[in-house]
Amino acid sequence: MTMNTLPPVAKSFFAFCKKCDADRYHVVLAHTSATSAKIKCEICGSQKTFSLPKAQTKTGKPLTGAAAKKREQTLSSRKSSHRNEYEMLMSDEKAPTASYNMKGKFEKNTKLQHPKFGMGFVKDALTDKIEVVFEDEVRTLIHNRP
Ligand SMILES: [Zn+2]
């Protein structure tokens, strides 16, 4: 559905709510310009500005929002590739499991239970440091402390 005109004040329409992270009914509070309106999410009550999709600018320059959106996509795809790596490592059934403790000594390819960060996977082990892939990110931890 493409809107060419703003929905009337007090009318509800479906739009994406960032706070709810879902499509929600939003009620139009006021028109702030010919192409934008102040709207309120009917579920969480957050208010935001709704703008009609702009026509191509006169100069033909790309809209500024596009760059920001692209960056967002890059970030989220990086996040999901980390997630894929984590899940792949966690599915290794041959890897032994150990509990983290800085005095312990851990080998590469060990599943590591960390009290704060949860389950991780030792991707690399040096004399005093290990690189561990946790669900959210890769962390370098110390180990093998006398
Ligand atoms: Zn909402």
GROMACS .gro file of N, CA, C and O in nm, residues 12-142:
model
  524
   12SER      N    1  -0.702   0.605   1.251
   12SER     CA    2  -0.592   0.513   1.278
   12SER      C    3  -0.547   0.445   1.150
   12SER      O    4  -0.628   0.418   1.062
   13PHE      N    5  -0.421   0.418   1.144
   13PHE     CA    6  -0.368   0.342   1.030
   13PHE      C    7  -0.250   0.258   1.077
   13PHE      O    8  -0.192   0.283   1.182
   14PHE      N    9  -0.217   0.160   0.997
   14PHE     CA   10  -0.110   0.067   1.029
   14PHE      C   11   0.026   0.126   0.992
   14PHE      O   12   0.047   0.171   0.881
   15ALA      N   13   0.118   0.127   1.087
   15ALA     CA   14   0.254   0.172   1.059
   15ALA      C   15   0.347   0.097   1.153
   15ALA      O   16   0.303   0.042   1.253
   16PHE      N   17   0.473   0.098   1.117
   16PHE     CA   18   0.569   0.026   1.199
   16PHE      C   19   0.603   0.105   1.325
   16PHE      O   20   0.632   0.223   1.319
   17CYS      N   21   0.597   0.040   1.441
   17CYS     CA   22   0.634   0.104   1.567
   17CYS      C   23   0.769   0.047   1.611
   17CYS      O   24   0.781  -0.073   1.633
   18LYS      N   25   0.868   0.137   1.621
   18LYS     CA   26   1.002   0.094   1.661
   18LYS      C   27   1.003   0.041   1.804
   18LYS      O   28   1.074  -0.052   1.837
   19LYS      N   29   0.926   0.106   1.889
   19LYS     CA   30   0.923   0.067   2.030
   19LYS      C   31   0.863  -0.073   2.048
   19LYS      O   32   0.913  -0.155   2.123
   20CYS      N   33   0.752  -0.099   1.978
   20CYS     CA   34   0.689  -0.232   1.986
   20CYS      C   35   0.764  -0.332   1.898
   20CYS      O   36   0.747  -0.452   1.912
   21ASP      N   37   0.843  -0.280   1.803
   21ASP     CA   38   0.912  -0.362   1.705
   21ASP      C   39   0.812  -0.446   1.624
   21ASP      O   40   0.833  -0.563   1.600
   22ALA      N   41   0.701  -0.383   1.590
   22ALA     CA   42   0.597  -0.451   1.514
   22ALA      C   43   0.507  -0.349   1.445
   22ALA      O   44   0.510  -0.231   1.480
   23ASP      N   45   0.426  -0.396   1.351
   23ASP     CA   46   0.329  -0.308   1.288
   23ASP      C   47   0.213  -0.289   1.384
   23ASP      O   48   0.159  -0.385   1.436
   24ARG      N   49   0.179  -0.163   1.409
   24ARG     CA   50   0.073  -0.132   1.504
   24ARG      C   51  -0.021  -0.028   1.446
   24ARG      O   52   0.017   0.050   1.360
   25TYR      N   53  -0.140  -0.022   1.502
   25TYR     CA   54  -0.229   0.087   1.467
   25TYR      C   55  -0.179   0.213   1.535
   25TYR      O   56  -0.143   0.212   1.652
   26HIS      N   57  -0.174   0.320   1.457
   26HIS     CA   58  -0.131   0.449   1.509
   26HIS      C   59  -0.244   0.548   1.483
   26HIS      O   60  -0.302   0.549   1.375
   27VAL      N   61  -0.274   0.628   1.582
   27VAL     CA   62  -0.377   0.729   1.565
   27VAL      C   63  -0.309   0.860   1.526
   27VAL      O   64  -0.203   0.894   1.577
   28VAL      N   65  -0.369   0.930   1.431
   28VAL     CA   66  -0.312   1.057   1.385
   28VAL      C   67  -0.353   1.167   1.483
   28VAL      O   68  -0.472   1.189   1.505
   29LEU      N   69  -0.256   1.232   1.545
   29LEU     CA   70  -0.285   1.337   1.642
   29LEU      C   71  -0.301   1.473   1.574
   29LEU      O   72  -0.391   1.549   1.607
   30ALA      N   73  -0.214   1.502   1.480
   30ALA     CA   74  -0.218   1.631   1.411
   30ALA      C   75  -0.134   1.625   1.285
   30ALA      O   76  -0.042   1.543   1.275
   31HIS      N   77  -0.167   1.708   1.191
   31HIS     CA   78  -0.082   1.720   1.072
   31HIS      C   79   0.019   1.830   1.100
   31HIS      O   80  -0.018   1.940   1.140
   32THR      N   81   0.146   1.800   1.086
   32THR     CA   82   0.248   1.900   1.114
   32THR      C   83   0.292   1.973   0.987
   32THR      O   84   0.348   2.080   0.993
   33SER      N   85   0.269   1.912   0.872
   33SER     CA   86   0.297   1.978   0.745
   33SER      C   87   0.215   1.904   0.640
   33SER      O   88   0.139   1.813   0.674
   34ALA      N   89   0.232   1.941   0.515
   34ALA     CA   90   0.154   1.878   0.408
   34ALA      C   91   0.191   1.730   0.392
   34ALA      O   92   0.112   1.651   0.342
   35THR      N   93   0.310   1.696   0.435
   35THR     CA   94   0.355   1.558   0.414
   35THR      C   95   0.388   1.483   0.543
   35THR      O   96   0.431   1.370   0.539
   36SER      N   97   0.370   1.550   0.659
   36SER     CA   98   0.400   1.476   0.782
   36SER      C   99   0.295   1.500   0.890
   36SER      O  100   0.229   1.603   0.892
   37ALA      N  101   0.284   1.402   0.976
   37ALA     CA  102   0.183   1.408   1.081
   37ALA      C  103   0.241   1.354   1.210
   37ALA      O  104   0.333   1.272   1.210
   38LYS      N  105   0.184   1.398   1.320
   38LYS     CA  106   0.223   1.346   1.450
   38LYS      C  107   0.130   1.229   1.478
   38LYS      O  108   0.007   1.244   1.470
   39ILE      N  109   0.189   1.112   1.509
   39ILE     CA  110   0.106   0.994   1.530
   39ILE      C  111   0.142   0.928   1.663
   39ILE      O  112   0.250   0.950   1.717
   40LYS      N  113   0.050   0.848   1.712
   40LYS     CA  114   0.071   0.782   1.842
   40LYS      C  115   0.037   0.634   1.828
   40LYS      O  116  -0.069   0.597   1.777
   41CYS      N  117   0.128   0.549   1.878
   41CYS     CA  118   0.105   0.405   1.875
   41CYS      C  119  -0.008   0.370   1.973
   41CYS      O  120  -0.005   0.413   2.088
   42GLU      N  121  -0.105   0.296   1.925
   42GLU     CA  122  -0.218   0.262   2.012
   42GLU      C  123  -0.181   0.158   2.118
   42GLU      O  124  -0.252   0.140   2.215
   43ILE      N  125  -0.074   0.088   2.097
   43ILE     CA  126  -0.034  -0.015   2.194
   43ILE      C  127   0.057   0.040   2.303
   43ILE      O  128   0.026   0.031   2.420
   44CYS      N  129   0.171   0.102   2.263
   44CYS     CA  130   0.264   0.148   2.367
   44CYS      C  131   0.250   0.297   2.396
   44CYS      O  132   0.310   0.347   2.490
   45GLY      N  133   0.174   0.369   2.313
   45GLY     CA  134   0.153   0.510   2.339
   45GLY      C  135   0.266   0.601   2.295
   45GLY      O  136   0.261   0.721   2.318
   46SER      N  137   0.371   0.546   2.232
   46SER     CA  138   0.482   0.631   2.191
   46SER      C  139   0.440   0.718   2.073
   46SER      O  140   0.365   0.675   1.986
   47GLN      N  141   0.488   0.843   2.075
   47GLN     CA  142   0.452   0.937   1.969
   47GLN      C  143   0.567   0.953   1.873
   47GLN      O  144   0.683   0.947   1.914
   48LYS      N  145   0.537   0.971   1.748
   48LYS     CA  146   0.641   0.988   1.648
   48LYS      C  147   0.587   1.067   1.532
   48LYS      O  148   0.467   1.093   1.523
   49THR      N  149   0.678   1.104   1.443
   49THR     CA  150   0.636   1.178   1.325
   49THR      C  151   0.629   1.082   1.208
   49THR      O  152   0.721   1.004   1.185
   50PHE      N  153   0.517   1.086   1.141
   50PHE     CA  154   0.501   1.004   1.023
   50PHE      C  155   0.516   1.093   0.901
   50PHE      O  156   0.459   1.201   0.897
   51SER      N  157   0.598   1.051   0.805
   51SER     CA  158   0.614   1.130   0.683
   51SER      C  159   0.577   1.047   0.563
   51SER      O  160   0.609   0.929   0.556
   52LEU      N  161   0.513   1.111   0.471
   52LEU     CA  162   0.481   1.042   0.346
   52LEU      C  163   0.612   1.017   0.272
   52LEU      O  164   0.704   1.097   0.282
   53PRO      N  165   0.620   0.906   0.202
   53PRO     CA  166   0.743   0.882   0.126
   53PRO      C  167   0.766   0.997   0.028
   53PRO      O  168   0.674   1.034  -0.045
   54LYS      N  169   0.886   1.055   0.033
   54LYS     CA  170   0.914   1.171  -0.051
   54LYS      C  171   0.942   1.130  -0.194
   54LYS      O  172   1.001   1.026  -0.221
   55ALA      N  173   0.900   1.216  -0.284
   55ALA     CA  174   0.933   1.195  -0.424
   55ALA      C  175   1.081   1.227  -0.441
   55ALA      O  176   1.140   1.292  -0.355
   56GLN      N  177   1.141   1.176  -0.544
   56GLN     CA  178   1.282   1.202  -0.571
   56GLN      C  179   1.311   1.353  -0.566
   56GLN      O  180   1.233   1.432  -0.617
   57THR      N  181   1.420   1.389  -0.502
   57THR     CA  182   1.454   1.532  -0.493
   57THR      C  183   1.488   1.586  -0.632
   57THR      O  184   1.528   1.511  -0.721
   58LYS      N  185   1.478   1.718  -0.645
   58LYS     CA  186   1.499   1.782  -0.777
   58LYS      C  187   1.635   1.751  -0.836
   58LYS      O  188   1.650   1.726  -0.955
   59THR      N  189   1.736   1.753  -0.752
   59THR     CA  190   1.872   1.731  -0.802
   59THR      C  191   1.898   1.583  -0.835
   59THR      O  192   1.997   1.550  -0.895
   60GLY      N  193   1.808   1.500  -0.793
   60GLY     CA  194   1.827   1.357  -0.819
   60GLY      C  195   1.923   1.293  -0.720
   60GLY      O  196   1.962   1.178  -0.736
   61LYS      N  197   1.960   1.368  -0.619
   61LYS     CA  198   2.050   1.312  -0.518
   61LYS      C  199   1.975   1.210  -0.433
   61LYS      O  200   1.856   1.228  -0.406
   62PRO      N  201   2.044   1.105  -0.391
   62PRO     CA  202   1.974   1.007  -0.307
   62PRO      C  203   1.932   1.070  -0.175
   62PRO      O  204   1.997   1.162  -0.126
   63LEU      N  205   1.825   1.023  -0.120
   63LEU     CA  206   1.776   1.077   0.007
   63LEU      C  207   1.873   1.041   0.119
   63LEU      O  208   1.933   0.935   0.119
   64THR      N  209   1.887   1.134   0.214
   64THR     CA  210   1.983   1.114   0.322
   64THR      C  211   1.952   0.991   0.406
   64THR      O  212   2.041   0.927   0.459
   65GLY      N  213   1.825   0.958   0.417
   65GLY     CA  214   1.787   0.844   0.500
   65GLY      C  215   1.840   0.710   0.448
   65GLY      O  216   1.857   0.616   0.523
   66ALA      N  217   1.865   0.704   0.318
   66ALA     CA  218   1.906   0.578   0.257
   66ALA      C  219   2.039   0.528   0.312
   66ALA      O  220   2.056   0.409   0.338
   67ALA      N  221   2.132   0.620   0.332
   67ALA     CA  222   2.264   0.582   0.383
   67ALA      C  223   2.253   0.525   0.523
   67ALA      O  224   2.315   0.424   0.555
   68ALA      N  225   2.169   0.590   0.603
   68ALA     CA  226   2.150   0.543   0.740
   68ALA      C  227   2.088   0.404   0.742
   68ALA      O  228   2.127   0.318   0.820
   69LYS      N  229   1.995   0.383   0.652
   69LYS     CA  230   1.926   0.255   0.646
   69LYS      C  231   2.023   0.145   0.605
   69LYS      O  232   2.022   0.036   0.659
   70LYS      N  233   2.109   0.176   0.509
   70LYS     CA  234   2.205   0.079   0.462
   70LYS      C  235   2.298   0.037   0.575
   70LYS      O  236   2.330  -0.079   0.592
   71ARG      N  237   2.341   0.137   0.653
   71ARG     CA  238   2.430   0.111   0.766
   71ARG      C  239   2.362   0.016   0.865
   71ARG      O  240   2.423  -0.078   0.915
   72GLU      N  241   2.236   0.041   0.889
   72GLU     CA  242   2.158  -0.042   0.980
   72GLU      C  243   2.155  -0.188   0.932
   72GLU      O  244   2.172  -0.280   1.009
   73GLN      N  245   2.136  -0.202   0.801
   73GLN     CA  246   2.130  -0.337   0.743
   73GLN      C  247   2.264  -0.408   0.756
   73GLN      O  248   2.270  -0.526   0.788
   74THR      N  249   2.374  -0.333   0.733
   74THR     CA  250   2.507  -0.392   0.744
   74THR      C  251   2.529  -0.440   0.886
   74THR      O  252   2.575  -0.551   0.908
   75LEU      N  253   2.493  -0.355   0.982
   75LEU     CA  254   2.509  -0.392   1.122
   75LEU      C  255   2.430  -0.516   1.157
   75LEU      O  256   2.479  -0.606   1.224
   76SER      N  257   2.305  -0.521   1.110
   76SER     CA  258   2.223  -0.634   1.148
   76SER      C  259   2.269  -0.762   1.078
   76SER      O  260   2.258  -0.869   1.133
   77SER      N  261   2.324  -0.751   0.958
   77SER     CA  262   2.371  -0.873   0.894
   77SER      C  263   2.499  -0.922   0.960
   77SER      O  264   2.525  -1.040   0.969
   78ARG      N  265   2.578  -0.827   1.010
   78ARG     CA  266   2.699  -0.867   1.083
   78ARG      C  267   2.659  -0.941   1.210
   78ARG      O  268   2.716  -1.041   1.247
   79LYS      N  269   2.558  -0.890   1.276
   79LYS     CA  270   2.506  -0.951   1.397
   79LYS      C  271   2.458  -1.093   1.368
   79LYS      O  272   2.485  -1.185   1.443
   80SER      N  273   2.386  -1.111   1.259
   80SER     CA  274   2.333  -1.243   1.232
   80SER      C  275   2.442  -1.339   1.188
   80SER      O  276   2.433  -1.458   1.213
   81SER      N  277   2.551  -1.289   1.127
   81SER     CA  278   2.657  -1.383   1.091
   81SER      C  279   2.733  -1.427   1.216
   81SER      O  280   2.779  -1.540   1.225
   82HIS      N  281   2.742  -1.338   1.316
   82HIS     CA  282   2.803  -1.378   1.444
   82HIS      C  283   2.718  -1.488   1.508
   82HIS      O  284   2.767  -1.588   1.555
   83ARG      N  285   2.589  -1.465   1.505
   83ARG     CA  286   2.493  -1.560   1.561
   83ARG      C  287   2.505  -1.698   1.492
   83ARG      O  288   2.503  -1.801   1.557
   84ASN      N  289   2.520  -1.695   1.361
   84ASN     CA  290   2.536  -1.821   1.287
   84ASN      C  291   2.663  -1.893   1.329
   84ASN      O  292   2.664  -2.015   1.346
   85GLU      N  293   2.771  -1.815   1.345
   85GLU     CA  294   2.897  -1.876   1.386
   85GLU      C  295   2.882  -1.939   1.524
   85GLU      O  296   2.923  -2.052   1.548
   86TYR      N  297   2.818  -1.865   1.615
   86TYR     CA  298   2.798  -1.913   1.750
   86TYR      C  299   2.720  -2.045   1.750
   86TYR      O  300   2.757  -2.142   1.814
   87GLU      N  301   2.612  -2.045   1.672
   87GLU     CA  302   2.530  -2.167   1.669
   87GLU      C  303   2.603  -2.285   1.607
   87GLU      O  304   2.588  -2.398   1.650
   88MET      N  305   2.685  -2.254   1.508
   88MET     CA  306   2.760  -2.361   1.443
   88MET      C  307   2.860  -2.421   1.542
   88MET      O  308   2.872  -2.542   1.555
   89LEU      N  309   2.931  -2.333   1.618
   89LEU     CA  310   3.028  -2.381   1.716
   89LEU      C  311   2.959  -2.460   1.827
   89LEU      O  312   3.007  -2.565   1.869
   90MET      N  313   2.844  -2.411   1.870
   90MET     CA  314   2.771  -2.477   1.978
   90MET      C  315   2.716  -2.614   1.936
   90MET      O  316   2.687  -2.698   2.019
   91SER      N  317   2.701  -2.633   1.805
   91SER     CA  318   2.645  -2.762   1.760
   91SER      C  319   2.754  -2.869   1.751
   91SER      O  320   2.727  -2.984   1.717
   92ASP      N  321   2.879  -2.833   1.782
   92ASP     CA  322   2.989  -2.929   1.780
   92ASP      C  323   2.976  -3.022   1.901
   92ASP      O  324   3.006  -2.985   2.013
   93GLU      N  325   2.927  -3.142   1.874
   93GLU     CA  326   2.901  -3.233   1.986
   93GLU      C  327   3.024  -3.300   2.043
   93GLU      O  328   3.021  -3.357   2.151
   94LYS      N  329   3.135  -3.293   1.970
   94LYS     CA  330   3.257  -3.358   2.019
   94LYS      C  331   3.334  -3.268   2.116
   94LYS      O  332   3.420  -3.314   2.189
   95ALA      N  333   3.301  -3.138   2.116
   95ALA     CA  334   3.376  -3.045   2.200
   95ALA      C  335   3.348  -3.070   2.348
   95ALA      O  336   3.233  -3.082   2.388
   96PRO      N  337   3.454  -3.078   2.428
   96PRO     CA  338   3.433  -3.096   2.573
   96PRO      C  339   3.379  -2.966   2.636
   96PRO      O  340   3.397  -2.860   2.579
   97THR      N  341   3.314  -2.979   2.750
   97THR     CA  342   3.260  -2.861   2.818
   97THR      C  343   3.338  -2.839   2.947
   97THR      O  344   3.370  -2.934   3.018
   98ALA      N  345   3.371  -2.714   2.975
   98ALA     CA  346   3.442  -2.681   3.098
   98ALA      C  347   3.384  -2.555   3.159
   98ALA      O  348   3.318  -2.478   3.090
   99SER      N  349   3.405  -2.536   3.289
   99SER     CA  350   3.358  -2.414   3.354
   99SER      C  351   3.472  -2.315   3.360
   99SER      O  352   3.584  -2.351   3.397
  100TYR      N  353   3.444  -2.191   3.327
  100TYR     CA  354   3.550  -2.091   3.326
  100TYR      C  355   3.592  -2.050   3.465
  100TYR      O  356   3.510  -2.034   3.556
  101ASN      N  357   3.723  -2.030   3.476
  101ASN     CA  358   3.785  -1.988   3.600
  101ASN      C  359   3.923  -1.942   3.556
  101ASN      O  360   3.988  -2.010   3.477
  102MET      N  361   3.967  -1.825   3.600
  102MET     CA  362   4.092  -1.771   3.544
  102MET      C  363   4.215  -1.854   3.575
  102MET      O  364   4.317  -1.842   3.512
  103LYS      N  365   4.203  -1.943   3.676
  103LYS     CA  366   4.317  -2.029   3.710
  103LYS      C  367   4.320  -2.156   3.625
  103LYS      O  368   4.417  -2.228   3.619
  104GLY      N  369   4.208  -2.183   3.561
  104GLY     CA  370   4.202  -2.303   3.479
  104GLY      C  371   4.279  -2.283   3.350
  104GLY      O  372   4.313  -2.171   3.313
  105LYS      N  373   4.307  -2.391   3.282
  105LYS     CA  374   4.375  -2.381   3.153
  105LYS      C  375   4.283  -2.446   3.051
  105LYS      O  376   4.241  -2.560   3.070
  106PHE      N  377   4.252  -2.372   2.947
  106PHE     CA  378   4.155  -2.421   2.850
  106PHE      C  379   4.216  -2.440   2.713
  106PHE      O  380   4.303  -2.365   2.671
  107GLU      N  381   4.169  -2.544   2.648
  107GLU     CA  382   4.218  -2.575   2.515
  107GLU      C  383   4.124  -2.516   2.411
  107GLU      O  384   4.006  -2.495   2.436
  108LYS      N  385   4.179  -2.499   2.293
  108LYS     CA  386   4.100  -2.456   2.179
  108LYS      C  387   3.990  -2.561   2.155
  108LYS      O  388   4.010  -2.679   2.184
  109ASN      N  389   3.876  -2.516   2.101
  109ASN     CA  390   3.762  -2.604   2.072
  109ASN      C  391   3.699  -2.667   2.197
  109ASN      O  392   3.668  -2.786   2.198
  110THR      N  393   3.689  -2.587   2.303
  110THR     CA  394   3.621  -2.631   2.424
  110THR      C  395   3.499  -2.543   2.443
  110THR      O  396   3.505  -2.422   2.420
  111LYS      N  397   3.389  -2.603   2.485
  111LYS     CA  398   3.272  -2.522   2.520
  111LYS      C  399   3.294  -2.474   2.662
  111LYS      O  400   3.332  -2.551   2.748
  112LEU      N  401   3.274  -2.345   2.681
  112LEU     CA  402   3.306  -2.286   2.809
  112LEU      C  403   3.183  -2.227   2.875
  112LEU      O  404   3.114  -2.144   2.818
  113GLN      N  405   3.158  -2.271   2.998
  113GLN     CA  406   3.045  -2.216   3.074
  113GLN      C  407   3.098  -2.101   3.156
  113GLN      O  408   3.183  -2.121   3.243
  114HIS      N  409   3.054  -1.980   3.126
  114HIS     CA  410   3.102  -1.862   3.199
  114HIS      C  411   2.990  -1.813   3.292
  114HIS      O  412   2.876  -1.802   3.250
  115PRO      N  413   3.022  -1.783   3.421
  115PRO     CA  414   2.917  -1.743   3.516
  115PRO      C  415   2.841  -1.618   3.475
  115PRO      O  416   2.723  -1.603   3.507
  116LYS      N  417   2.906  -1.528   3.402
  116LYS     CA  418   2.840  -1.403   3.366
  116LYS      C  419   2.794  -1.402   3.220
  116LYS      O  420   2.684  -1.357   3.189
  117PHE      N  421   2.879  -1.451   3.130
  117PHE     CA  422   2.849  -1.440   2.988
  117PHE      C  423   2.774  -1.560   2.930
  117PHE      O  424   2.732  -1.558   2.816
  118GLY      N  425   2.759  -1.666   3.010
  118GLY     CA  426   2.688  -1.783   2.960
  118GLY      C  427   2.779  -1.878   2.886
  118GLY      O  428   2.899  -1.882   2.910
  119MET      N  429   2.720  -1.953   2.794
  119MET     CA  430   2.796  -2.053   2.720
  119MET      C  431   2.878  -1.989   2.609
  119MET      O  432   2.827  -1.907   2.533
  120GLY      N  433   3.006  -2.027   2.603
  120GLY     CA  434   3.092  -1.977   2.498
  120GLY      C  435   3.170  -2.091   2.434
  120GLY      O  436   3.159  -2.206   2.477
  121PHE      N  437   3.248  -2.057   2.335
  121PHE     CA  438   3.327  -2.158   2.266
  121PHE      C  439   3.468  -2.103   2.248
  121PHE      O  440   3.487  -1.995   2.193
  122VAL      N  441   3.567  -2.177   2.298
  122VAL     CA  442   3.705  -2.132   2.288
  122VAL      C  443   3.753  -2.148   2.143
  122VAL      O  444   3.769  -2.258   2.094
  123LYS      N  445   3.771  -2.034   2.080
  123LYS     CA  446   3.807  -2.035   1.939
  123LYS      C  447   3.959  -2.037   1.922
  123LYS      O  448   4.012  -2.090   1.826
  124ASP      N  449   4.026  -1.977   2.019
  124ASP     CA  450   4.171  -1.973   2.013
  124ASP      C  451   4.226  -1.969   2.155
  124ASP      O  452   4.166  -1.908   2.242
  125ALA      N  453   4.338  -2.038   2.177
  125ALA     CA  454   4.398  -2.040   2.311
  125ALA      C  455   4.546  -2.007   2.303
  125ALA      O  456   4.620  -2.068   2.227
  126LEU      N  457   4.586  -1.905   2.378
  126LEU     CA  458   4.728  -1.869   2.390
  126LEU      C  459   4.772  -1.906   2.532
  126LEU      O  460   4.691  -1.956   2.609
  127THR      N  461   4.897  -1.879   2.566
  127THR     CA  462   4.945  -1.917   2.698
  127THR      C  463   4.861  -1.859   2.811
  127THR      O  464   4.824  -1.930   2.904
  128ASP      N  465   4.829  -1.729   2.802
  128ASP     CA  466   4.756  -1.667   2.912
  128ASP      C  467   4.620  -1.611   2.873
  128ASP      O  468   4.552  -1.550   2.954
  129LYS      N  469   4.584  -1.627   2.747
  129LYS     CA  470   4.458  -1.569   2.701
  129LYS      C  471   4.381  -1.667   2.615
  129LYS      O  472   4.441  -1.748   2.544
  130ILE      N  473   4.250  -1.657   2.622
  130ILE     CA  474   4.168  -1.737   2.531
  130ILE      C  475   4.068  -1.644   2.463
  130ILE      O  476   4.024  -1.545   2.521
  131GLU      N  477   4.038  -1.678   2.339
  131GLU     CA  478   3.940  -1.601   2.266
  131GLU      C  479   3.813  -1.685   2.263
  131GLU      O  480   3.813  -1.797   2.214
  132VAL      N  481   3.708  -1.629   2.322
  132VAL     CA  482   3.584  -1.706   2.337
  132VAL      C  483   3.467  -1.641   2.263
  132VAL      O  484   3.441  -1.522   2.278
  133VAL      N  485   3.399  -1.722   2.183
  133VAL     CA  486   3.282  -1.675   2.111
  133VAL      C  487   3.161  -1.697   2.202
  133VAL      O  488   3.124  -1.809   2.233
  134PHE      N  489   3.103  -1.586   2.249
  134PHE     CA  490   2.979  -1.595   2.328
  134PHE      C  491   2.862  -1.562   2.237
  134PHE      O  492   2.882  -1.516   2.124
  135GLU      N  493   2.743  -1.583   2.289
  135GLU     CA  494   2.624  -1.561   2.209
  135GLU      C  495   2.617  -1.419   2.150
  135GLU      O  496   2.576  -1.400   2.037
  136ASP      N  497   2.657  -1.320   2.230
  136ASP     CA  498   2.647  -1.181   2.182
  136ASP      C  499   2.772  -1.129   2.114
  136ASP      O  500   2.763  -1.051   2.021
  137GLU      N  501   2.890  -1.169   2.162
  137GLU     CA  502   3.012  -1.122   2.099
  137GLU      C  503   3.132  -1.208   2.136
  137GLU      O  504   3.122  -1.298   2.219
  138VAL      N  505   3.245  -1.178   2.072
  138VAL     CA  506   3.368  -1.252   2.101
  138VAL      C  507   3.443  -1.178   2.210
  138VAL      O  508   3.458  -1.057   2.204
  139ARG      N  509   3.485  -1.251   2.314
  139ARG     CA  510   3.557  -1.187   2.423
  139ARG      C  511   3.692  -1.254   2.445
  139ARG      O  512   3.704  -1.374   2.426
  140THR      N  513   3.790  -1.175   2.486
  140THR     CA  514   3.920  -1.230   2.520
  140THR      C  515   3.924  -1.241   2.672
  140THR      O  516   3.901  -1.143   2.742
  141LEU      N  517   3.947  -1.360   2.721
  141LEU     CA  518   3.951  -1.381   2.867
  141LEU      C  519   4.090  -1.429   2.905
  141LEU      O  520   4.162  -1.487   2.823
  142ILE      N  521   4.125  -1.406   3.031
  142ILE     CA  522   4.253  -1.458   3.078
  142ILE      C  523   4.232  -1.599   3.131
  142ILE      O  524   4.122  -1.634   3.173
   0.00000   0.00000   0.00000
